[in-house]
Amino acid sequence: MLKREDAVMKAAVSFVHADYNADAPLDREVFHSDECSYFESLVFHRRKSNFVLGRLSAKQAVSVLLSEPDLRNVSVESGVFGQPMLRINGVHSYQVSIAHCDYIGAAVVFPEAHPMGIDIERIDSKRNKTIESQLTAEEKGRISVVRGVGEYSALLTVFWTVKEALSKILRTGFTTSLHVLEMNETRFVDGCFQSTFSHFPQYAAQSYQLGDYICTIVAPRKTEWSMNTSRLYEKFNASFHRNPFVDHVY
């Protein structure tokens, strides 16, 4: 539920965990013929896997949100900037944001009037230097107080996913300077990281640690919403588990 001062809207989040077999064709009971044709044109395994994860998660989210039983009626096309464009037979005014990492796909489907973005990344200390290079001096100062490699790597991943999710709303991707996407503040409150932005005060982010992964959703700041993480832990307990943080402000 997306609760605002003057309206209540609905969105849906879906996660898919799948190990794609490179030799397997798409299920034509799930995918539209155009999707199958495009999939068959892909050469590399990673692109095929990401296609399946992204599309499946988007279709599942639409199925839940709009009670659409036939997933072939839901497809995702690419815009001129590569952004996902949701197509639902007979339904308009909804869009989607997609993310994938390893064998996990994630999607959030939302009303066009209420933009949202999602990202998911695995926590990996080997990427610390790369992420640090994309932080502003102010951001580096805020997280320098963190002790412990695990917590530090997780927080860096929060920063990365927050910026990635916002860039999807702006439809720039990381073609713009990450400094433009600077985070103003990050707090750990009520089981998730809550972040705001220096240059985009109209948006806010919520980030969840799911085992070895960080998942972030960015939405309009004045919207009240929450995600039922207990269902995620229940469904993905082999991959996701709680790892609580102490309260900090960064």
PDB file of C-alpha atoms in Angstrom:
ATOM      1  CA  MET A   1       0.000   0.000   0.000  1.00  0.00           C
ATOM      2  CA  LEU A   2       1.340   3.402  -1.059  1.00  0.00           C
ATOM      3  CA  LYS A   3      -0.217   5.851   1.385  1.00  0.00           C
ATOM      4  CA  ARG A   4      -0.084   9.540   0.580  1.00  0.00           C
ATOM      5  CA  GLU A   5      -1.814  12.551   2.015  1.00  0.00           C
ATOM      6  CA  ASP A   6      -4.354  12.705  -0.810  1.00  0.00           C
ATOM      7  CA  ALA A   7      -4.438   9.156  -2.189  1.00  0.00           C
ATOM      8  CA  VAL A   8      -3.812   5.469  -1.574  1.00  0.00           C
ATOM      9  CA  MET A   9      -2.290   3.387  -4.384  1.00  0.00           C
ATOM     10  CA  LYS A  10      -0.932  -0.117  -4.697  1.00  0.00           C
ATOM     11  CA  ALA A  11       2.366  -1.568  -5.850  1.00  0.00           C
ATOM     12  CA  ALA A  12       3.763  -5.102  -5.856  1.00  0.00           C
ATOM     13  CA  VAL A  13       7.265  -6.469  -5.344  1.00  0.00           C
ATOM     14  CA  SER A  14       8.316  -9.871  -6.620  1.00  0.00           C
ATOM     15  CA  PHE A  15      11.488 -11.928  -6.174  1.00  0.00           C
ATOM     16  CA  VAL A  16      12.454 -14.929  -8.284  1.00  0.00           C
ATOM     17  CA  HIS A  17      15.237 -17.384  -7.457  1.00  0.00           C
ATOM     18  CA  ALA A  18      16.159 -19.599 -10.391  1.00  0.00           C
ATOM     19  CA  ASP A  19      19.187 -21.279 -11.940  1.00  0.00           C
ATOM     20  CA  TYR A  20      18.592 -20.992 -15.670  1.00  0.00           C
ATOM     21  CA  ASN A  21      19.578 -23.928 -17.870  1.00  0.00           C
ATOM     22  CA  ALA A  22      21.260 -22.485 -20.960  1.00  0.00           C
ATOM     23  CA  ASP A  23      19.768 -25.176 -23.218  1.00  0.00           C
ATOM     24  CA  ALA A  24      16.186 -24.803 -22.004  1.00  0.00           C
ATOM     25  CA  PRO A  25      13.637 -22.985 -24.205  1.00  0.00           C
ATOM     26  CA  LEU A  26      11.224 -20.491 -22.705  1.00  0.00           C
ATOM     27  CA  ASP A  27       7.905 -21.788 -21.454  1.00  0.00           C
ATOM     28  CA  ARG A  28       5.342 -20.577 -23.997  1.00  0.00           C
ATOM     29  CA  GLU A  29       2.640 -20.850 -21.338  1.00  0.00           C
ATOM     30  CA  VAL A  30       4.417 -18.026 -19.506  1.00  0.00           C
ATOM     31  CA  PHE A  31       6.162 -15.937 -22.181  1.00  0.00           C
ATOM     32  CA  HIS A  32       4.651 -14.079 -25.125  1.00  0.00           C
ATOM     33  CA  SER A  33       5.759 -15.178 -28.604  1.00  0.00           C
ATOM     34  CA  ASP A  34       7.626 -11.872 -29.090  1.00  0.00           C
ATOM     35  CA  GLU A  35       9.534 -12.486 -25.869  1.00  0.00           C
ATOM     36  CA  CYS A  36      10.433 -15.987 -27.024  1.00  0.00           C
ATOM     37  CA  SER A  37      11.721 -14.636 -30.348  1.00  0.00           C
ATOM     38  CA  TYR A  38      13.855 -12.010 -28.643  1.00  0.00           C
ATOM     39  CA  PHE A  39      15.185 -14.543 -26.149  1.00  0.00           C
ATOM     40  CA  GLU A  40      16.245 -16.869 -28.955  1.00  0.00           C
ATOM     41  CA  SER A  41      18.277 -14.049 -30.495  1.00  0.00           C
ATOM     42  CA  LEU A  42      20.407 -13.698 -27.349  1.00  0.00           C
ATOM     43  CA  VAL A  43      23.818 -15.349 -27.495  1.00  0.00           C
ATOM     44  CA  PHE A  44      25.366 -15.083 -24.059  1.00  0.00           C
ATOM     45  CA  HIS A  45      24.226 -17.134 -21.061  1.00  0.00           C
ATOM     46  CA  ARG A  46      24.329 -14.167 -18.670  1.00  0.00           C
ATOM     47  CA  ARG A  47      22.007 -12.105 -20.851  1.00  0.00           C
ATOM     48  CA  LYS A  48      19.606 -15.017 -21.196  1.00  0.00           C
ATOM     49  CA  SER A  49      19.624 -15.621 -17.458  1.00  0.00           C
ATOM     50  CA  ASN A  50      19.041 -11.928 -16.679  1.00  0.00           C
ATOM     51  CA  PHE A  51      16.226 -11.812 -19.225  1.00  0.00           C
ATOM     52  CA  VAL A  52      14.448 -14.753 -17.598  1.00  0.00           C
ATOM     53  CA  LEU A  53      14.939 -13.463 -14.038  1.00  0.00           C
ATOM     54  CA  GLY A  54      13.795  -9.934 -14.856  1.00  0.00           C
ATOM     55  CA  ARG A  55      10.772 -10.915 -16.918  1.00  0.00           C
ATOM     56  CA  LEU A  56       9.598 -13.608 -14.512  1.00  0.00           C
ATOM     57  CA  SER A  57       9.783 -11.278 -11.523  1.00  0.00           C
ATOM     58  CA  ALA A  58       7.918  -8.545 -13.432  1.00  0.00           C
ATOM     59  CA  LYS A  59       5.190 -10.960 -14.561  1.00  0.00           C
ATOM     60  CA  GLN A  60       4.729 -12.328 -11.052  1.00  0.00           C
ATOM     61  CA  ALA A  61       4.421  -8.827  -9.600  1.00  0.00           C
ATOM     62  CA  VAL A  62       1.763  -7.908 -12.182  1.00  0.00           C
ATOM     63  CA  SER A  63      -0.069 -11.173 -11.535  1.00  0.00           C
ATOM     64  CA  VAL A  64      -0.337 -10.350  -7.833  1.00  0.00           C
ATOM     65  CA  LEU A  65      -1.084  -6.650  -8.212  1.00  0.00           C
ATOM     66  CA  LEU A  66      -3.701  -6.903 -10.970  1.00  0.00           C
ATOM     67  CA  SER A  67      -4.917 -10.493 -10.470  1.00  0.00           C
ATOM     68  CA  GLU A  68      -3.775 -11.398 -13.993  1.00  0.00           C
ATOM     69  CA  PRO A  69      -3.720 -15.211 -14.320  1.00  0.00           C
ATOM     70  CA  ASP A  70      -2.235 -15.388 -17.841  1.00  0.00           C
ATOM     71  CA  LEU A  71       1.395 -14.282 -17.702  1.00  0.00           C
ATOM     72  CA  ARG A  72       1.548 -14.192 -21.503  1.00  0.00           C
ATOM     73  CA  ASN A  73      -0.592 -11.056 -21.296  1.00  0.00           C
ATOM     74  CA  VAL A  74       2.279  -9.315 -19.526  1.00  0.00           C
ATOM     75  CA  SER A  75       5.487  -8.384 -21.347  1.00  0.00           C
ATOM     76  CA  VAL A  76       8.426  -6.064 -20.803  1.00  0.00           C
ATOM     77  CA  GLU A  77       9.905  -4.103 -23.708  1.00  0.00           C
ATOM     78  CA  SER A  78      12.917  -1.794 -23.812  1.00  0.00           C
ATOM     79  CA  GLY A  79      12.706   1.987 -24.166  1.00  0.00           C
ATOM     80  CA  VAL A  80      15.163   4.121 -26.122  1.00  0.00           C
ATOM     81  CA  PHE A  81      17.452   4.329 -23.087  1.00  0.00           C
ATOM     82  CA  GLY A  82      17.147   0.627 -22.346  1.00  0.00           C
ATOM     83  CA  GLN A  83      14.636   1.208 -19.559  1.00  0.00           C
ATOM     84  CA  PRO A  84      11.985  -1.498 -19.053  1.00  0.00           C
ATOM     85  CA  MET A  85       8.540  -0.633 -20.404  1.00  0.00           C
ATOM     86  CA  LEU A  86       5.627  -2.671 -19.074  1.00  0.00           C
ATOM     87  CA  ARG A  87       2.925  -3.863 -21.467  1.00  0.00           C
ATOM     88  CA  ILE A  88      -0.268  -5.454 -20.100  1.00  0.00           C
ATOM     89  CA  ASN A  89      -3.137  -6.402 -22.395  1.00  0.00           C
ATOM     90  CA  GLY A  90      -6.114  -4.177 -21.648  1.00  0.00           C
ATOM     91  CA  VAL A  91      -4.416  -2.324 -18.782  1.00  0.00           C
ATOM     92  CA  HIS A  92      -2.565   0.991 -18.836  1.00  0.00           C
ATOM     93  CA  SER A  93      -0.883   3.362 -16.380  1.00  0.00           C
ATOM     94  CA  TYR A  94       1.476   0.856 -14.731  1.00  0.00           C
ATOM     95  CA  GLN A  95       5.236   0.578 -15.056  1.00  0.00           C
ATOM     96  CA  VAL A  96       8.019  -1.618 -13.733  1.00  0.00           C
ATOM     97  CA  SER A  97      11.558  -1.440 -12.398  1.00  0.00           C
ATOM     98  CA  ILE A  98      13.702  -4.579 -12.658  1.00  0.00           C
ATOM     99  CA  ALA A  99      16.915  -5.786 -11.028  1.00  0.00           C
ATOM    100  CA  HIS A 100      18.877  -9.026 -11.029  1.00  0.00           C
ATOM    101  CA  CYS A 101      21.981 -10.386  -9.345  1.00  0.00           C
ATOM    102  CA  ASP A 102      23.374 -13.918  -9.488  1.00  0.00           C
ATOM    103  CA  TYR A 103      20.308 -16.196  -9.538  1.00  0.00           C
ATOM    104  CA  ILE A 104      17.902 -13.632  -8.070  1.00  0.00           C
ATOM    105  CA  GLY A 105      15.524 -11.432 -10.027  1.00  0.00           C
ATOM    106  CA  ALA A 106      13.501  -8.620  -8.465  1.00  0.00           C
ATOM    107  CA  ALA A 107      10.818  -6.288  -9.766  1.00  0.00           C
ATOM    108  CA  VAL A 108       8.483  -3.620  -8.462  1.00  0.00           C
ATOM    109  CA  VAL A 109       5.333  -2.797 -10.436  1.00  0.00           C
ATOM    110  CA  PHE A 110       3.768   0.573  -9.657  1.00  0.00           C
ATOM    111  CA  PRO A 111       1.285   3.167 -10.989  1.00  0.00           C
ATOM    112  CA  GLU A 112       2.848   5.528 -13.532  1.00  0.00           C
ATOM    113  CA  ALA A 113       1.737   8.392 -11.299  1.00  0.00           C
ATOM    114  CA  HIS A 114       3.999   7.083  -8.534  1.00  0.00           C
ATOM    115  CA  PRO A 115       7.542   6.356  -9.845  1.00  0.00           C
ATOM    116  CA  MET A 116       9.641   3.718  -8.070  1.00  0.00           C
ATOM    117  CA  GLY A 117      13.000   2.031  -8.645  1.00  0.00           C
ATOM    118  CA  ILE A 118      14.538  -1.200  -7.365  1.00  0.00           C
ATOM    119  CA  ASP A 119      18.027  -2.672  -7.194  1.00  0.00           C
ATOM    120  CA  ILE A 120      19.623  -5.741  -5.616  1.00  0.00           C
ATOM    121  CA  GLU A 121      23.327  -6.480  -5.215  1.00  0.00           C
ATOM    122  CA  ARG A 122      25.417  -9.072  -3.407  1.00  0.00           C
ATOM    123  CA  ILE A 123      27.613  -7.811  -0.574  1.00  0.00           C
ATOM    124  CA  ASP A 124      31.198  -8.355  -1.691  1.00  0.00           C
ATOM    125  CA  SER A 125      34.202  -6.813   0.064  1.00  0.00           C
ATOM    126  CA  LYS A 126      36.185  -7.163  -3.194  1.00  0.00           C
ATOM    127  CA  ARG A 127      34.053  -4.362  -4.624  1.00  0.00           C
ATOM    128  CA  ASN A 128      34.727  -1.952  -1.747  1.00  0.00           C
ATOM    129  CA  LYS A 129      37.372   0.082  -3.592  1.00  0.00           C
ATOM    130  CA  THR A 130      35.203   0.391  -6.685  1.00  0.00           C
ATOM    131  CA  ILE A 131      32.224   1.645  -4.707  1.00  0.00           C
ATOM    132  CA  GLU A 132      34.380   3.974  -2.590  1.00  0.00           C
ATOM    133  CA  SER A 133      35.635   5.634  -5.775  1.00  0.00           C
ATOM    134  CA  GLN A 134      32.050   6.662  -6.574  1.00  0.00           C
ATOM    135  CA  LEU A 135      31.335   8.302  -3.201  1.00  0.00           C
ATOM    136  CA  THR A 136      31.519  11.994  -2.462  1.00  0.00           C
ATOM    137  CA  ALA A 137      33.780  13.268   0.324  1.00  0.00           C
ATOM    138  CA  GLU A 138      30.715  13.825   2.508  1.00  0.00           C
ATOM    139  CA  GLU A 139      29.516  10.243   1.996  1.00  0.00           C
ATOM    140  CA  LYS A 140      32.957   8.818   2.771  1.00  0.00           C
ATOM    141  CA  GLY A 141      33.059  10.817   5.969  1.00  0.00           C
ATOM    142  CA  ARG A 142      29.693   9.497   7.113  1.00  0.00           C
ATOM    143  CA  ILE A 143      30.586   5.834   6.742  1.00  0.00           C
ATOM    144  CA  SER A 144      34.193   6.039   7.907  1.00  0.00           C
ATOM    145  CA  VAL A 145      32.981   5.489  11.484  1.00  0.00           C
ATOM    146  CA  VAL A 146      31.770   1.972  10.693  1.00  0.00           C
ATOM    147  CA  ARG A 147      33.821  -0.786  12.273  1.00  0.00           C
ATOM    148  CA  GLY A 148      34.024  -4.307  10.952  1.00  0.00           C
ATOM    149  CA  VAL A 149      34.581  -5.375   7.342  1.00  0.00           C
ATOM    150  CA  GLY A 150      31.188  -7.064   7.092  1.00  0.00           C
ATOM    151  CA  GLU A 151      29.187  -4.054   8.211  1.00  0.00           C
ATOM    152  CA  TYR A 152      31.293  -1.687   6.120  1.00  0.00           C
ATOM    153  CA  SER A 153      30.864  -3.766   2.957  1.00  0.00           C
ATOM    154  CA  ALA A 154      27.127  -4.022   3.573  1.00  0.00           C
ATOM    155  CA  LEU A 155      26.801  -0.267   4.036  1.00  0.00           C
ATOM    156  CA  LEU A 156      28.802   0.419   0.878  1.00  0.00           C
ATOM    157  CA  THR A 157      26.417  -1.897  -0.963  1.00  0.00           C
ATOM    158  CA  VAL A 158      23.489   0.071   0.470  1.00  0.00           C
ATOM    159  CA  PHE A 159      24.968   3.266  -0.954  1.00  0.00           C
ATOM    160  CA  TRP A 160      25.480   1.625  -4.360  1.00  0.00           C
ATOM    161  CA  THR A 161      21.962   0.158  -4.598  1.00  0.00           C
ATOM    162  CA  VAL A 162      20.318   3.367  -3.426  1.00  0.00           C
ATOM    163  CA  LYS A 163      21.997   5.327  -6.213  1.00  0.00           C
ATOM    164  CA  GLU A 164      21.274   2.604  -8.755  1.00  0.00           C
ATOM    165  CA  ALA A 165      17.577   2.530  -7.831  1.00  0.00           C
ATOM    166  CA  LEU A 166      17.284   6.325  -8.057  1.00  0.00           C
ATOM    167  CA  SER A 167      19.039   6.338 -11.436  1.00  0.00           C
ATOM    168  CA  LYS A 168      16.382   3.942 -12.727  1.00  0.00           C
ATOM    169  CA  ILE A 169      13.637   6.382 -11.751  1.00  0.00           C
ATOM    170  CA  LEU A 170      15.529   9.203 -13.480  1.00  0.00           C
ATOM    171  CA  ARG A 171      16.164   6.853 -16.439  1.00  0.00           C
ATOM    172  CA  THR A 172      19.806   7.859 -16.594  1.00  0.00           C
ATOM    173  CA  GLY A 173      21.373   4.673 -15.242  1.00  0.00           C
ATOM    174  CA  PHE A 174      24.962   5.284 -14.216  1.00  0.00           C
ATOM    175  CA  THR A 175      25.593   7.435 -17.302  1.00  0.00           C
ATOM    176  CA  THR A 176      25.354  10.452 -15.006  1.00  0.00           C
ATOM    177  CA  SER A 177      27.867  11.219 -12.276  1.00  0.00           C
ATOM    178  CA  LEU A 178      27.118   9.271  -9.119  1.00  0.00           C
ATOM    179  CA  HIS A 179      27.914  12.465  -7.221  1.00  0.00           C
ATOM    180  CA  VAL A 180      24.690  13.940  -8.616  1.00  0.00           C
ATOM    181  CA  LEU A 181      22.935  11.063  -6.848  1.00  0.00           C
ATOM    182  CA  GLU A 182      24.597  11.891  -3.510  1.00  0.00           C
ATOM    183  CA  MET A 183      22.868  10.575  -0.412  1.00  0.00           C
ATOM    184  CA  ASN A 184      22.147  13.118   2.282  1.00  0.00           C
ATOM    185  CA  GLU A 185      21.624  10.756   5.210  1.00  0.00           C
ATOM    186  CA  THR A 186      21.195   7.047   5.936  1.00  0.00           C
ATOM    187  CA  ARG A 187      19.624   5.680   9.117  1.00  0.00           C
ATOM    188  CA  PHE A 188      18.977   2.110  10.251  1.00  0.00           C
ATOM    189  CA  VAL A 189      15.399   2.204  11.548  1.00  0.00           C
ATOM    190  CA  ASP A 190      12.753  -0.498  12.030  1.00  0.00           C
ATOM    191  CA  GLY A 191      14.820  -3.219  10.402  1.00  0.00           C
ATOM    192  CA  CYS A 192      15.900  -1.367   7.269  1.00  0.00           C
ATOM    193  CA  PHE A 193      18.164   1.422   6.065  1.00  0.00           C
ATOM    194  CA  GLN A 194      16.324   4.648   5.263  1.00  0.00           C
ATOM    195  CA  SER A 195      18.093   7.167   3.023  1.00  0.00           C
ATOM    196  CA  THR A 196      17.478  10.607   1.565  1.00  0.00           C
ATOM    197  CA  PHE A 197      19.226  12.531  -1.235  1.00  0.00           C
ATOM    198  CA  SER A 198      21.092  15.830  -1.380  1.00  0.00           C
ATOM    199  CA  HIS A 199      19.860  16.868  -4.838  1.00  0.00           C
ATOM    200  CA  PHE A 200      16.583  14.945  -5.092  1.00  0.00           C
ATOM    201  CA  PRO A 201      14.767  15.688  -1.809  1.00  0.00           C
ATOM    202  CA  GLN A 202      11.469  14.487  -3.282  1.00  0.00           C
ATOM    203  CA  TYR A 203      12.678  10.859  -3.092  1.00  0.00           C
ATOM    204  CA  ALA A 204      13.679   8.502  -0.277  1.00  0.00           C
ATOM    205  CA  ALA A 205      15.028   4.950  -0.174  1.00  0.00           C
ATOM    206  CA  GLN A 206      14.474   1.880   1.947  1.00  0.00           C
ATOM    207  CA  SER A 207      17.175  -0.819   1.869  1.00  0.00           C
ATOM    208  CA  TYR A 208      16.914  -4.328   3.293  1.00  0.00           C
ATOM    209  CA  GLN A 209      19.694  -6.783   4.050  1.00  0.00           C
ATOM    210  CA  LEU A 210      18.576 -10.195   2.844  1.00  0.00           C
ATOM    211  CA  GLY A 211      21.359 -12.578   3.787  1.00  0.00           C
ATOM    212  CA  ASP A 212      24.306 -11.754   1.530  1.00  0.00           C
ATOM    213  CA  TYR A 213      22.280  -9.254  -0.513  1.00  0.00           C
ATOM    214  CA  ILE A 214      21.062  -5.684  -0.221  1.00  0.00           C
ATOM    215  CA  CYS A 215      17.756  -4.820  -1.867  1.00  0.00           C
ATOM    216  CA  THR A 216      16.766  -1.163  -2.198  1.00  0.00           C
ATOM    217  CA  ILE A 217      13.528   0.473  -3.303  1.00  0.00           C
ATOM    218  CA  VAL A 218      13.340   4.221  -3.969  1.00  0.00           C
ATOM    219  CA  ALA A 219       9.970   5.971  -3.918  1.00  0.00           C
ATOM    220  CA  PRO A 220       8.530   9.473  -3.414  1.00  0.00           C
ATOM    221  CA  ARG A 221       9.624  10.656   0.027  1.00  0.00           C
ATOM    222  CA  LYS A 222       6.170  11.612   1.312  1.00  0.00           C
ATOM    223  CA  THR A 223       4.732   8.153   0.627  1.00  0.00           C
ATOM    224  CA  GLU A 224       4.320   5.757   3.552  1.00  0.00           C
ATOM    225  CA  TRP A 225       4.966   2.134   2.645  1.00  0.00           C
ATOM    226  CA  SER A 226       6.679  -0.984   3.951  1.00  0.00           C
ATOM    227  CA  MET A 227       7.736  -4.381   2.625  1.00  0.00           C
ATOM    228  CA  ASN A 228       6.850  -7.708   4.228  1.00  0.00           C
ATOM    229  CA  THR A 229      10.361  -9.096   4.639  1.00  0.00           C
ATOM    230  CA  SER A 230       9.179 -12.039   6.751  1.00  0.00           C
ATOM    231  CA  ARG A 231       7.704 -13.637   3.622  1.00  0.00           C
ATOM    232  CA  LEU A 232      11.029 -13.177   1.826  1.00  0.00           C
ATOM    233  CA  TYR A 233      12.967 -14.858   4.608  1.00  0.00           C
ATOM    234  CA  GLU A 234      10.429 -17.671   4.648  1.00  0.00           C
ATOM    235  CA  LYS A 235      10.579 -18.285   0.889  1.00  0.00           C
ATOM    236  CA  PHE A 236      14.311 -17.735   0.410  1.00  0.00           C
ATOM    237  CA  ASN A 237      15.644 -19.011   3.727  1.00  0.00           C
ATOM    238  CA  ALA A 238      18.414 -20.903   1.929  1.00  0.00           C
ATOM    239  CA  SER A 239      19.753 -17.602   0.584  1.00  0.00           C
ATOM    240  CA  PHE A 240      18.317 -14.897   2.843  1.00  0.00           C
ATOM    241  CA  HIS A 241      18.568 -14.525   6.600  1.00  0.00           C
ATOM    242  CA  ARG A 242      18.406 -11.745   9.130  1.00  0.00           C
ATOM    243  CA  ASN A 243      21.568  -9.920  10.109  1.00  0.00           C
ATOM    244  CA  PRO A 244      20.475  -6.992  12.298  1.00  0.00           C
ATOM    245  CA  PHE A 245      22.490  -3.789  12.655  1.00  0.00           C
ATOM    246  CA  VAL A 246      22.687  -1.511  15.645  1.00  0.00           C
ATOM    247  CA  ASP A 247      21.140   1.904  15.155  1.00  0.00           C
ATOM    248  CA  HIS A 248      23.421   4.390  13.447  1.00  0.00           C
ATOM    249  CA  VAL A 249      23.170   7.558  11.417  1.00  0.00           C
ATOM    250  CA  TYR A 250      25.564   7.874   8.450  1.00  0.00           C
TER     251      TYR A 250
END
